[in-house]
mmCIF file of C-alpha atoms in Angstrom:
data_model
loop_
_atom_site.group_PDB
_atom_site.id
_atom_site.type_symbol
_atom_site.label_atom_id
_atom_site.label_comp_id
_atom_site.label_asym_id
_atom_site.label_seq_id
_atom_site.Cartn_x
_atom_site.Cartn_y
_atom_site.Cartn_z
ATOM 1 C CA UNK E 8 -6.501 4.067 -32.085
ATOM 2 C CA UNK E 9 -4.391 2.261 -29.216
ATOM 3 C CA UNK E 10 -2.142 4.276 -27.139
ATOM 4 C CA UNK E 11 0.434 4.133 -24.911
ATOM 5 C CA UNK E 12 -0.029 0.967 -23.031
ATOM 6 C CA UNK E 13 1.184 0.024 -19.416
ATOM 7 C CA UNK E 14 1.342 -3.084 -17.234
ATOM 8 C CA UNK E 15 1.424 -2.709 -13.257
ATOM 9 C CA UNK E 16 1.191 -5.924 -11.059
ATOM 10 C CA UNK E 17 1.039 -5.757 -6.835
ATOM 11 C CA UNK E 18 0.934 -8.197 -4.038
ATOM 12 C CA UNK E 19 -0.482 -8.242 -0.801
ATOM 13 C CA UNK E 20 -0.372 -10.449 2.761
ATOM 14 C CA UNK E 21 -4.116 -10.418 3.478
ATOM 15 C CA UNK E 22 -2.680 -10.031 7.463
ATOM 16 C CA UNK E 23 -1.832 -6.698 6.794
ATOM 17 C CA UNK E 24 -5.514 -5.980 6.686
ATOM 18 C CA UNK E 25 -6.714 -8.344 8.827
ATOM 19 C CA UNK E 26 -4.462 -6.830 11.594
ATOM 20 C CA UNK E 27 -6.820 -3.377 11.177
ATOM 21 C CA UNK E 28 -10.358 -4.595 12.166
ATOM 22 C CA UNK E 29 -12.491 -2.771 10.388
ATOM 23 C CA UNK E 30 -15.217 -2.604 13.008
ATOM 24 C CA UNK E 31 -12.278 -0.640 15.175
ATOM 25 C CA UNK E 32 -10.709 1.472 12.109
ATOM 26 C CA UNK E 33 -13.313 2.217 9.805
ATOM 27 C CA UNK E 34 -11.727 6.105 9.418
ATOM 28 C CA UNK E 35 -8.603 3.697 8.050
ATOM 29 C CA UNK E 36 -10.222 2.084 5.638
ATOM 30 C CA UNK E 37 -12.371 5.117 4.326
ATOM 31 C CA UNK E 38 -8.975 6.617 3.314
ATOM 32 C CA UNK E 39 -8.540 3.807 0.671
ATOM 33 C CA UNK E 40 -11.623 2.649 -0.285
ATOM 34 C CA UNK E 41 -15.003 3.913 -1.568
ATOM 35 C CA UNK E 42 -18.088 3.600 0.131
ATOM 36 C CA UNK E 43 -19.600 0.909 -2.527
ATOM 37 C CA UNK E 44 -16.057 -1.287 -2.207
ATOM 38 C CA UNK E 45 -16.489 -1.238 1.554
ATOM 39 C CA UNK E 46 -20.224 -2.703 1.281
ATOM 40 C CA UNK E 47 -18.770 -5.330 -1.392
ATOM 41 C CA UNK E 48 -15.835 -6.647 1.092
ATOM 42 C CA UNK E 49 -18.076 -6.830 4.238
ATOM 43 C CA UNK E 50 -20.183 -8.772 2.638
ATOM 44 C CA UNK E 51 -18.159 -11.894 2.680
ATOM 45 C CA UNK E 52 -16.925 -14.136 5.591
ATOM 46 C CA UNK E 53 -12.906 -12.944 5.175
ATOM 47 C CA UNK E 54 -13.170 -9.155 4.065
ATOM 48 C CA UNK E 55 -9.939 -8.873 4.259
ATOM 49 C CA UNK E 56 -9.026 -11.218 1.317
ATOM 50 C CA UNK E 57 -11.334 -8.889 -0.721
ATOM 51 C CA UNK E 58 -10.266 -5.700 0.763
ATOM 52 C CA UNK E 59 -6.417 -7.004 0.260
ATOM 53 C CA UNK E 60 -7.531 -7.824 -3.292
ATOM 54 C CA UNK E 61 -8.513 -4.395 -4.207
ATOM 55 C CA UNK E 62 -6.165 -2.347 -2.595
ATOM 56 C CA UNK E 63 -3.754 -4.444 -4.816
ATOM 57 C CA UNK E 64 -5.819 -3.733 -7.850
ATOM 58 C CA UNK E 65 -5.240 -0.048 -6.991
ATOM 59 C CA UNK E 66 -1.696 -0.169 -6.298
ATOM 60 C CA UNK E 67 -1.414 -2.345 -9.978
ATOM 61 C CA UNK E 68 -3.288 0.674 -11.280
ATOM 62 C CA UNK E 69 -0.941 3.190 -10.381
ATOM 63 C CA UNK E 70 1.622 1.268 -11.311
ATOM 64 C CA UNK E 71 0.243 1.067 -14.890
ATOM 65 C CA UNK E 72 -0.163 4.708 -15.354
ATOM 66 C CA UNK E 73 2.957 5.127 -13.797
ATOM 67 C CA UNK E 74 1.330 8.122 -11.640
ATOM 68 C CA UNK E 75 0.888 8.684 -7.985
ATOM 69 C CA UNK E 76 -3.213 8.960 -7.750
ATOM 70 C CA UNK E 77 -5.519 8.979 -4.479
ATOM 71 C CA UNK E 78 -6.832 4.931 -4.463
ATOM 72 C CA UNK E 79 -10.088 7.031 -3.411
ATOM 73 C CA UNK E 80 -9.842 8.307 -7.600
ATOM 74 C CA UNK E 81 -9.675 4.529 -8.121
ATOM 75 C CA UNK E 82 -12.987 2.767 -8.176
ATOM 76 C CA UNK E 83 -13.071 -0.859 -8.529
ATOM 77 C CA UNK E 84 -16.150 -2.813 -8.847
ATOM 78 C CA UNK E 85 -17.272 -6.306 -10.017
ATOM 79 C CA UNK E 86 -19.229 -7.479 -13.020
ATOM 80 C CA UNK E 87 -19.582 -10.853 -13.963
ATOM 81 C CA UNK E 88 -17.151 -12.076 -11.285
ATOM 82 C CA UNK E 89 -14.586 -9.503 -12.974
ATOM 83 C CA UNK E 90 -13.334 -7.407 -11.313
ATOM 84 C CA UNK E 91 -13.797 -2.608 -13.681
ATOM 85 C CA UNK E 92 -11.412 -0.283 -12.994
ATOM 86 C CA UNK E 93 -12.960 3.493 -13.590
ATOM 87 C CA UNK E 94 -10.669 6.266 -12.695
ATOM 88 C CA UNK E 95 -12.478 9.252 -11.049
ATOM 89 C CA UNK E 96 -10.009 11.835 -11.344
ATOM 90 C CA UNK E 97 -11.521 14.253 -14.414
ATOM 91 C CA UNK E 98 -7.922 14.752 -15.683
ATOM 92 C CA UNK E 99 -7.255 11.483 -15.731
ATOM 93 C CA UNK E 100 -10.192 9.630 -17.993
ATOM 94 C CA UNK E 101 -8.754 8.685 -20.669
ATOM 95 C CA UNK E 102 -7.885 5.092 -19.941
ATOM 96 C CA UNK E 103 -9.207 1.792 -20.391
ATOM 97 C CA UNK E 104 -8.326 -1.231 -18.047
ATOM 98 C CA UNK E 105 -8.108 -5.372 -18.332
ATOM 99 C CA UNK E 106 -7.805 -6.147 -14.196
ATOM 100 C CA UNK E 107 -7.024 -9.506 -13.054
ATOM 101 C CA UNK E 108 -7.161 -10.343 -9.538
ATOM 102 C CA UNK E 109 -6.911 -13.641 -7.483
ATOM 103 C CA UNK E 110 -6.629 -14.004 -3.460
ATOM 104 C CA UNK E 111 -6.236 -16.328 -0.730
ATOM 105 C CA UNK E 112 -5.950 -16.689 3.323
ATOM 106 C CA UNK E 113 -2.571 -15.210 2.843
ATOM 107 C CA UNK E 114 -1.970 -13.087 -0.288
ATOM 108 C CA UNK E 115 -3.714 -11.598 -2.783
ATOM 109 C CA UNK E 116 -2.441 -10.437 -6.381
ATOM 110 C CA UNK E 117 -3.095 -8.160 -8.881
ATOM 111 C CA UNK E 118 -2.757 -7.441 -12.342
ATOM 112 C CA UNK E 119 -3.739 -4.122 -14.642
ATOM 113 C CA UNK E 120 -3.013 -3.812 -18.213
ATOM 114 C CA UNK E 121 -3.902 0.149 -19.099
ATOM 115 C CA UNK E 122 -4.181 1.812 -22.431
ATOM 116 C CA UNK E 123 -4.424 5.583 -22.788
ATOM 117 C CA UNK E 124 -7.098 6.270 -25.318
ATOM 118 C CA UNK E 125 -5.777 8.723 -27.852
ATOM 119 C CA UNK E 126 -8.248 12.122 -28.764
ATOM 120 C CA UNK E 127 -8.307 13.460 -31.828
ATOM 121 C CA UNK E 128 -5.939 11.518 -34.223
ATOM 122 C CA UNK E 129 -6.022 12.272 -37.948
ATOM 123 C CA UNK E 130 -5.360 9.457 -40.098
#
């Protein structure tokens, strides 16, 4: 049964991140993002295109929830080049996610279409 459904959308400048070396805040960056998202950005050449990228998708989640949550209850990985949203908050699991995310040198943009999963709905 579909439920309520939200849309939240975010942008980032990339230089916002790139100004905070991670090699010289990594206590920063732990605040925001999970251990696993950390190894996936530093894995690239620009991590801060990546690391701009999800902190958007995080920001798009809230957004579609229309809740204040901890981006470290916000776990966003990559399958198939597409980017899963999982929340880890127990009183919070009851949503599915479509995420969308592009980036560049300069900005990177996000987009989260949520649906709360109804329980227990008679017909």
């Amino acid at each position: 049964m579909i439920g309520e459904m939200g849309i939240g959308i975010d942008i980032i400048d990339v230089t916002r991140f790139a100004k905070i070396p991670y090699a010289e805040k990594k206590d920063f960056y732990k605040k925001i993002f999970l251990p696993s998202e950390i190894k996936y950005c530093l894995k690239y050449k620009n991590p801060y295109e990546r690391f701009a990228g999800k902190f958007a998708i995080k920001e798009a989640v809230q957004k579609s929830i229309n809740e204040s949550i901890s981006p470290l209850k916000i776990a966003v990985s990559h399958s198939h080049s597409k980017p899963q949203v999982r929340l880890l908050d127990k009183k919070k699991t009851d949503y599915l996610f479509i995420a969308s995310i592009s980036h560049d040198k300069k900005l990177a943009v996000a987009v989260v279409i949520a649906e709360k999963i109804l329980k227990n709905v008679r017909k």
